[in-house]
PDB file of C-alpha atoms in Angstrom:
ATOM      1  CA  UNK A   1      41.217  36.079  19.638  1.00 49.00           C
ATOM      2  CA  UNK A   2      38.328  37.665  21.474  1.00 47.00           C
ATOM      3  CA  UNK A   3      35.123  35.737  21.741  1.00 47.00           C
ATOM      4  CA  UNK A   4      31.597  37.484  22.780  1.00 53.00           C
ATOM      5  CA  UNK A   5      29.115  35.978  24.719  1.00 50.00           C
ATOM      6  CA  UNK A   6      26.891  35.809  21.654  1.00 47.00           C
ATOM      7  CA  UNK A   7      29.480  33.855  19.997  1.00 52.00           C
ATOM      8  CA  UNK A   8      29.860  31.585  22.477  1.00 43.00           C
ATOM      9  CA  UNK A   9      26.374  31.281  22.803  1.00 46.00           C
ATOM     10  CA  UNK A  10      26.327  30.417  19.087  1.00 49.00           C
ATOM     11  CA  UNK A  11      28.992  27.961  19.143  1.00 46.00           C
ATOM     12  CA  UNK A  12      27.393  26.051  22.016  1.00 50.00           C
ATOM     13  CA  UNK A  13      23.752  25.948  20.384  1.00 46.00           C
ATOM     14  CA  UNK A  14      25.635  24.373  17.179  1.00 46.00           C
ATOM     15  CA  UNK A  15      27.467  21.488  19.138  1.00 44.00           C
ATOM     16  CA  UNK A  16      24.015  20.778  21.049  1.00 46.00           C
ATOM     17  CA  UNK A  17      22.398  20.877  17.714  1.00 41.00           C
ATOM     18  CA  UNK A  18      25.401  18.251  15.933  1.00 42.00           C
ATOM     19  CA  UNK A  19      25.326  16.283  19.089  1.00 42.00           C
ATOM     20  CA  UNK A  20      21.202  15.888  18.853  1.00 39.00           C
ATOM     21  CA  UNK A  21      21.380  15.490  15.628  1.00 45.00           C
ATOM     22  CA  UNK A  22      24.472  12.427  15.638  1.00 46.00           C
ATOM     23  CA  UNK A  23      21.803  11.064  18.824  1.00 46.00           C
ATOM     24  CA  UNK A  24      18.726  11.059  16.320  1.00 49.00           C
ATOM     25  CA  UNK A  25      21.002   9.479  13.244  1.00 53.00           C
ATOM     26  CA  UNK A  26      22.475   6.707  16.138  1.00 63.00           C
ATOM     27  CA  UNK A  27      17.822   6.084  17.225  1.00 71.00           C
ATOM     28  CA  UNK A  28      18.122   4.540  13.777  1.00 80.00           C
ATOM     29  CA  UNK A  29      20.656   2.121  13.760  1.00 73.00           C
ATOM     30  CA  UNK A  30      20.602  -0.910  11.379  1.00 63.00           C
ATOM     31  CA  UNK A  31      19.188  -3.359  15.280  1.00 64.00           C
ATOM     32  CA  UNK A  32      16.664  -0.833  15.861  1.00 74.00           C
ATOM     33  CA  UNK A  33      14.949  -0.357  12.392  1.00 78.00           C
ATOM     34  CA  UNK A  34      11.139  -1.222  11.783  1.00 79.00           C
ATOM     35  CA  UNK A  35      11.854  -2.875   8.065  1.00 81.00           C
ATOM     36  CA  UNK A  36       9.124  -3.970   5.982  1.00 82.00           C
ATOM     37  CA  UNK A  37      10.205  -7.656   4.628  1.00 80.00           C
ATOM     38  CA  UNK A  38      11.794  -7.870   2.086  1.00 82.00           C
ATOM     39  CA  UNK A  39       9.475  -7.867  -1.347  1.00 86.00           C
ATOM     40  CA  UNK A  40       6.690  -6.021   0.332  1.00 86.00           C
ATOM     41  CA  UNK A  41       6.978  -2.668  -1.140  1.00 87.00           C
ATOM     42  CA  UNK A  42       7.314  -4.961  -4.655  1.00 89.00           C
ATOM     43  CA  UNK A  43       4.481  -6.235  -4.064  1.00 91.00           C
ATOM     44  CA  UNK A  44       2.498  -3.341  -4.679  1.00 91.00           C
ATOM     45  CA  UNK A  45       3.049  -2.151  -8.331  1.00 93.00           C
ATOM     46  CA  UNK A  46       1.452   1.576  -8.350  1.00 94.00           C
ATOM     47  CA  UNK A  47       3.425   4.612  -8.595  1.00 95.00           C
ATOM     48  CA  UNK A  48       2.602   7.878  -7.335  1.00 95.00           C
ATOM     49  CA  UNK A  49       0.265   9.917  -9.972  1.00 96.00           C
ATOM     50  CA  UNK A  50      -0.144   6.493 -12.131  1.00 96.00           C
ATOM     51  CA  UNK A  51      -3.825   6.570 -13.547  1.00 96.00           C
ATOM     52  CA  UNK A  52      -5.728   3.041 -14.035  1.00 95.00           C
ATOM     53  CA  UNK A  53      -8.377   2.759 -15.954  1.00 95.00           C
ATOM     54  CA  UNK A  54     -11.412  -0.029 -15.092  1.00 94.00           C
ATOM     55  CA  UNK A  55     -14.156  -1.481 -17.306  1.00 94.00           C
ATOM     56  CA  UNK A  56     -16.886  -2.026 -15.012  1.00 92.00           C
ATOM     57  CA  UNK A  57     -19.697  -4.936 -15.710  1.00 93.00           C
ATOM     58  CA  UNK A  58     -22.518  -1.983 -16.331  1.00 91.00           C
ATOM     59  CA  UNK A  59     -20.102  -0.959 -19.376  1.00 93.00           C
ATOM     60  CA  UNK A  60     -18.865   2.184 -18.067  1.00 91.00           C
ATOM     61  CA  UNK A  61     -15.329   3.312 -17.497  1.00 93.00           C
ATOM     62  CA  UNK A  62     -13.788   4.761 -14.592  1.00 91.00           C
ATOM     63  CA  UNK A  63     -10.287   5.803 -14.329  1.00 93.00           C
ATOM     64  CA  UNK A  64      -8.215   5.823 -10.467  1.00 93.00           C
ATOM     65  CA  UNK A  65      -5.170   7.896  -9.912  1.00 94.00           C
ATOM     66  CA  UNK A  66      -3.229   6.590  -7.192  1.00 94.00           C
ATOM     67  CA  UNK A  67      -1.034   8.412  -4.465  1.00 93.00           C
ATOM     68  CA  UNK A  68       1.501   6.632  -3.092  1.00 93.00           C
ATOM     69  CA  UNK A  69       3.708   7.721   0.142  1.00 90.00           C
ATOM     70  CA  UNK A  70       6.534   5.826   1.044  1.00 89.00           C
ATOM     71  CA  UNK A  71       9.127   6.925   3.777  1.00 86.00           C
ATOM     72  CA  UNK A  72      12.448   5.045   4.730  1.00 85.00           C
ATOM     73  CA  UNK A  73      13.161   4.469   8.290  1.00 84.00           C
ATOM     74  CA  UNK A  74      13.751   7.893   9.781  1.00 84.00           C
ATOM     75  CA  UNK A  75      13.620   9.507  13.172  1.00 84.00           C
ATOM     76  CA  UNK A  76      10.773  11.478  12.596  1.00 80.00           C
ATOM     77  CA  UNK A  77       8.706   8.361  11.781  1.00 76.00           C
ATOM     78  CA  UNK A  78      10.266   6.249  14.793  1.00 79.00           C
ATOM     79  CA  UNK A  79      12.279   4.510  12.377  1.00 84.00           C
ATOM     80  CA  UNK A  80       9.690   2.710  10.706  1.00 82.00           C
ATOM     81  CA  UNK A  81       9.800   1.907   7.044  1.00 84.00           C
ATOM     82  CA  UNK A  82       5.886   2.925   5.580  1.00 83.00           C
ATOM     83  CA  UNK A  83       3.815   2.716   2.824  1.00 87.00           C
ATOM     84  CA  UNK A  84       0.503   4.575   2.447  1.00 88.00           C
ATOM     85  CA  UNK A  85      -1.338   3.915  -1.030  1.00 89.00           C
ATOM     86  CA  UNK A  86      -4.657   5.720  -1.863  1.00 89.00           C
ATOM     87  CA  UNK A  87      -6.895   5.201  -4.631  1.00 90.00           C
ATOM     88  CA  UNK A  88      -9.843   6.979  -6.576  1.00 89.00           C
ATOM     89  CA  UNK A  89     -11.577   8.636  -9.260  1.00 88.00           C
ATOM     90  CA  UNK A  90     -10.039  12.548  -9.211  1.00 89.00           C
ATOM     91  CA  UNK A  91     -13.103  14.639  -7.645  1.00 86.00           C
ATOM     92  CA  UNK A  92     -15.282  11.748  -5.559  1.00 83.00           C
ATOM     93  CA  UNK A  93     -15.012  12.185  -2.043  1.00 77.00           C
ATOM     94  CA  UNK A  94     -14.251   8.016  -1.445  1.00 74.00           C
ATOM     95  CA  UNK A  95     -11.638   5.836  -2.079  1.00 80.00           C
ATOM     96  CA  UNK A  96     -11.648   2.734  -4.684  1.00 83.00           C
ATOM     97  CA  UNK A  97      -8.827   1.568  -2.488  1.00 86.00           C
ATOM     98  CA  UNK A  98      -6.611   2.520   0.677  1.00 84.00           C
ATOM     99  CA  UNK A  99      -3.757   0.899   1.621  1.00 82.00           C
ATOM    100  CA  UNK A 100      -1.698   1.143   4.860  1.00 74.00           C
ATOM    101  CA  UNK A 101       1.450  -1.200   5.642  1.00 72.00           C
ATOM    102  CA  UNK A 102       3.891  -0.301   8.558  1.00 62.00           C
ATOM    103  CA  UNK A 103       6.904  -1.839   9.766  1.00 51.00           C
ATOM    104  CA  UNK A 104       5.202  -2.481  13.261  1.00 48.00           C
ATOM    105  CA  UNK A 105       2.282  -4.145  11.571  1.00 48.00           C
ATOM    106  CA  UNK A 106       2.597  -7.807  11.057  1.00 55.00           C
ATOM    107  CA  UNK A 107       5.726  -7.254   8.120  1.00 61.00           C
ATOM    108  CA  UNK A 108       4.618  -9.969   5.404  1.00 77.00           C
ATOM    109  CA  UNK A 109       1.023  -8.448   5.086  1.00 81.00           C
ATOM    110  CA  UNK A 110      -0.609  -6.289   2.483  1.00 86.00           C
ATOM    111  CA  UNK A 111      -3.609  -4.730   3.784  1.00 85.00           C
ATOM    112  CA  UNK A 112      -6.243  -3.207   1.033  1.00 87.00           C
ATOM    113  CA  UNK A 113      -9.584  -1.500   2.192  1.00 86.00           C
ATOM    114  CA  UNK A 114     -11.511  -2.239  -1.295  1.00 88.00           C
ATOM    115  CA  UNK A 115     -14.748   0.132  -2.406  1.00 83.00           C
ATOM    116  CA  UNK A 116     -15.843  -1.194  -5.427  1.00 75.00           C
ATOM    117  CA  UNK A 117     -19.051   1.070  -5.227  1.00 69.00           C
ATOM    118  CA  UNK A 118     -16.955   3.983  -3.676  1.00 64.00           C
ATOM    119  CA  UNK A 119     -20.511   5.227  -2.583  1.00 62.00           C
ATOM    120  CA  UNK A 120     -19.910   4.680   1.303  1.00 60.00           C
ATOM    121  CA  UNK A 121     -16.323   5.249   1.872  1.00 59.00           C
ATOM    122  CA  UNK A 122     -16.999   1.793   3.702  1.00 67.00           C
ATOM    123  CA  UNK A 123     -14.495  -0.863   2.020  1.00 78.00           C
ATOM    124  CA  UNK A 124     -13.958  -4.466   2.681  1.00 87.00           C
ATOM    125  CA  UNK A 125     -10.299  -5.224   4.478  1.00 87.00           C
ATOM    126  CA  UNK A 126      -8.478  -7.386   1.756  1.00 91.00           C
ATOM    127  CA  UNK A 127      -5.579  -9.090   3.435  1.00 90.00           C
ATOM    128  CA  UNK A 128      -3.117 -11.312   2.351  1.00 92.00           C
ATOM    129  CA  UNK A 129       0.774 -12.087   2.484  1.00 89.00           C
ATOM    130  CA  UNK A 130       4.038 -12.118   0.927  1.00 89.00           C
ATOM    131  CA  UNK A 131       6.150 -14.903   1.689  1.00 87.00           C
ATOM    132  CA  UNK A 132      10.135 -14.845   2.331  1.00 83.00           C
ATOM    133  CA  UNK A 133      10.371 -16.286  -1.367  1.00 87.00           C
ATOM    134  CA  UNK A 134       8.163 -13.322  -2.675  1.00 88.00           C
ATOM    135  CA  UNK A 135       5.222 -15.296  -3.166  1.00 92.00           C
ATOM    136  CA  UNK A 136       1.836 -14.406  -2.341  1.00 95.00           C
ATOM    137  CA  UNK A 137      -0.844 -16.238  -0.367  1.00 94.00           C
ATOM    138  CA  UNK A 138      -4.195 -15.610   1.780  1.00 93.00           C
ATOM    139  CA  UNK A 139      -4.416 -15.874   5.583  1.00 89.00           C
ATOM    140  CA  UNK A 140      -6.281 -18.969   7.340  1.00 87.00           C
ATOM    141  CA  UNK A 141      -9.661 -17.894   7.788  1.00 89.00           C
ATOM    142  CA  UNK A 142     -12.885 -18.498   7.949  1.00 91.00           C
ATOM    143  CA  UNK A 143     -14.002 -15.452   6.058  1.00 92.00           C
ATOM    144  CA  UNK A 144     -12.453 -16.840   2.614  1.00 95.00           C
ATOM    145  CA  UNK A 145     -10.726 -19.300   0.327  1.00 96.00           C
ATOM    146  CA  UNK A 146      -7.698 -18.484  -1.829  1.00 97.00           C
ATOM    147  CA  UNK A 147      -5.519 -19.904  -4.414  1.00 97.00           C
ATOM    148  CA  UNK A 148      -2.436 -18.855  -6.087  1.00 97.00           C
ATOM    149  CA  UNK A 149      -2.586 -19.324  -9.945  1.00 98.00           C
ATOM    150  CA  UNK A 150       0.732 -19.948 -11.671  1.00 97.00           C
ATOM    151  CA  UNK A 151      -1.163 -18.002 -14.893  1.00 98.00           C
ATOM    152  CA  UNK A 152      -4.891 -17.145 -15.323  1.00 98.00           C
ATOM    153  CA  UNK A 153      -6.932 -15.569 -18.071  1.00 97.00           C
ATOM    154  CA  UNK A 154      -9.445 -12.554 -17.302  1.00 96.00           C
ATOM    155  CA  UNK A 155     -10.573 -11.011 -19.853  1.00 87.00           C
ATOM    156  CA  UNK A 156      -8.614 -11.271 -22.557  1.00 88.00           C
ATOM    157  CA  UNK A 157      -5.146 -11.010 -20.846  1.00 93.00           C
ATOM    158  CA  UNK A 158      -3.404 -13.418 -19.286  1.00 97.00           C
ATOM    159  CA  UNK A 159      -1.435 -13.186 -16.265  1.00 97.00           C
ATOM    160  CA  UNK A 160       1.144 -14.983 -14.309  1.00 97.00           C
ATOM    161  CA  UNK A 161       0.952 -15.568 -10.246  1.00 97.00           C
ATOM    162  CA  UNK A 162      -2.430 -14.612 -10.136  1.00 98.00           C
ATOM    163  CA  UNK A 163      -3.388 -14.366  -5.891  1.00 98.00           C
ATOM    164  CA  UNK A 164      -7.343 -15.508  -6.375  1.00 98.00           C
ATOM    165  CA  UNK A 165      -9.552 -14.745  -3.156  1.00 97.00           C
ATOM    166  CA  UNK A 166     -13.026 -15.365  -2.762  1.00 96.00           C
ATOM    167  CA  UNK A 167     -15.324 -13.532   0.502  1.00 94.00           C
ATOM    168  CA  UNK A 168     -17.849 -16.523   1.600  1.00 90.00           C
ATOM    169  CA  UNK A 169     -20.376 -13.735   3.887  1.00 80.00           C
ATOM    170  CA  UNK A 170     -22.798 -11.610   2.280  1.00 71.00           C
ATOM    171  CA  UNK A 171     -22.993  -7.804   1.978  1.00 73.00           C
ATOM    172  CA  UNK A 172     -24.180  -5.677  -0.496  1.00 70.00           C
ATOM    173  CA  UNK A 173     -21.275  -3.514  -1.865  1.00 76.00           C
ATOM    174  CA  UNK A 174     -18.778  -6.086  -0.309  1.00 86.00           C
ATOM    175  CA  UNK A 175     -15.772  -7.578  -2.153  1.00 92.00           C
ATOM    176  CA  UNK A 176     -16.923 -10.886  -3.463  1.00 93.00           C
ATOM    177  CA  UNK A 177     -14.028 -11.775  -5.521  1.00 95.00           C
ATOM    178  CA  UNK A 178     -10.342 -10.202  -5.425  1.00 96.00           C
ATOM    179  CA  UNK A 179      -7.563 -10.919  -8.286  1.00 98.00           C
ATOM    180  CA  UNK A 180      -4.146  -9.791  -7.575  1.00 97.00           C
ATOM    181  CA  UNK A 181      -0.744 -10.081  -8.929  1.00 97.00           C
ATOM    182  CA  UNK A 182       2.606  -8.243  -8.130  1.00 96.00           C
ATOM    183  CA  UNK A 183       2.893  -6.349 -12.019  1.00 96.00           C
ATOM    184  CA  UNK A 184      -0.423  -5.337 -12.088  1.00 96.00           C
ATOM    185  CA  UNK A 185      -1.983  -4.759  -8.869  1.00 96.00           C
ATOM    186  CA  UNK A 186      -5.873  -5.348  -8.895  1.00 95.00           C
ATOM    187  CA  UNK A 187      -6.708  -6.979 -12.076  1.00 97.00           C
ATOM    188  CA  UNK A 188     -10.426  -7.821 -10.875  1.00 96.00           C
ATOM    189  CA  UNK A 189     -12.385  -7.152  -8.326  1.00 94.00           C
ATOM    190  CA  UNK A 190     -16.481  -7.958  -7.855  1.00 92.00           C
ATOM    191  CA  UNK A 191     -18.845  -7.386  -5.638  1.00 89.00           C
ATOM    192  CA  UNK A 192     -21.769  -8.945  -3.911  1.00 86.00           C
ATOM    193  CA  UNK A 193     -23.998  -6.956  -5.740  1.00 85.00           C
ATOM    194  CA  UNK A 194     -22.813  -8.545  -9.236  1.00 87.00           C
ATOM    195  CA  UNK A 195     -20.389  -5.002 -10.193  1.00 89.00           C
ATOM    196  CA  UNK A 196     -17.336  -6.131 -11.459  1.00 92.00           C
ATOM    197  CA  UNK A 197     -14.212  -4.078 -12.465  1.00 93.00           C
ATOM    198  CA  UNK A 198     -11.493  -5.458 -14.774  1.00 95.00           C
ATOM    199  CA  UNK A 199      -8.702  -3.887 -14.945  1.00 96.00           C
ATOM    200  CA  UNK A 200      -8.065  -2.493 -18.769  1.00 95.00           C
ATOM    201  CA  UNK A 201      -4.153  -3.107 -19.684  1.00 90.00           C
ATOM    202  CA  UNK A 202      -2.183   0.181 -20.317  1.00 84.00           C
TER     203      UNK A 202
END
């Protein structure tokens, strides 16, 4: 059989192609994988398009849809394994809450920027940690205290493994008190300017 020099041509840009391809699949080899640990993504309960609706200490109601990205590790995102979570009212311009965690970031820690006005697009960083065990906990700091609640009441739900954190500076629009658990995200969240936002259960 008679091959042309445009079939060769082809044949050689598919075996570059396979072999580029079987390099990029070999970048992400279990060793060389940026994994989030284990209970991480778990940690954060939203789904993409999931509305949650708030009851806010003025009596109003406001109602966040979330959008959540998450990628497994791939070559196109150096092998990382990401989460991106967004939150806010459909047509305001600011987020209620933003959430970035990467595999190269420290790998235990959930990271929350939290708008409670979303006036500003300014939020306060809300950081805290999953242990190996799943459970969560705050960070030694100076900037607040925290305590894990085997089952709290707010409002008039209880919840189990409530993460509690309170913000000791001062800052009007600033998070003043956080409550968190793995089922049901934010249950509560305050601010220094006496707002608070409970969450209402679906």
């Amino acid at each position: 059989m008679i091959y042309n020099n445009y079939t060769v041509l082809q044949l050689g840009l598919l075996l570059t192609l396979f072999t580029f391809n079987s390099a990029c699949r070999n970048k992400c080899a279990a060793d060389e994988k940026a994994l989030l640990r284990d209970g991480v993504v778990e940690a954060i309960p939203y789904e993409d398009g999931q509305k949650t609706r708030y009851s806010t200490s003025d009596g109003d109601t406001i109602m966040v849809q979330t959008k959540r990205i998450y990628w497994t590790p791939s070559p196109d995102q150096n092998c990382e394994e990401y989460l991106e979570l967004n939150m806010k009212v459909p047509g305001e311009t600011y987020f209620f809450v933003e959430s970035v965690q990467r595999g190269l970031s420290v790998d235990s820690m959930l990271q929350f920027s939290v708008s409670p006005t979303r006036e500003n697009g300014v939020g306060t960083t809300v950081q805290f940690t999953v242990s190996t065990d799943g459970q969560l906990g705050g960070l030694a700091n100076s900037i607040y205290t925290w305590k894990l609640h085997p089952s709290l009441s707010i409002g008039s739900n209880t919840y189990p493994d409530v993460l509690e954190i309170t913000y000791s500076f001062t800052g009007a629009g600033s998070v003043q008190s956080f409550f968190y658990n793995k089922t049901e995200g934010i249950i509560r969240v305050s601010n220094q300017n006496g707002l608070v936002l409970t969450k209402i259960p679906d």
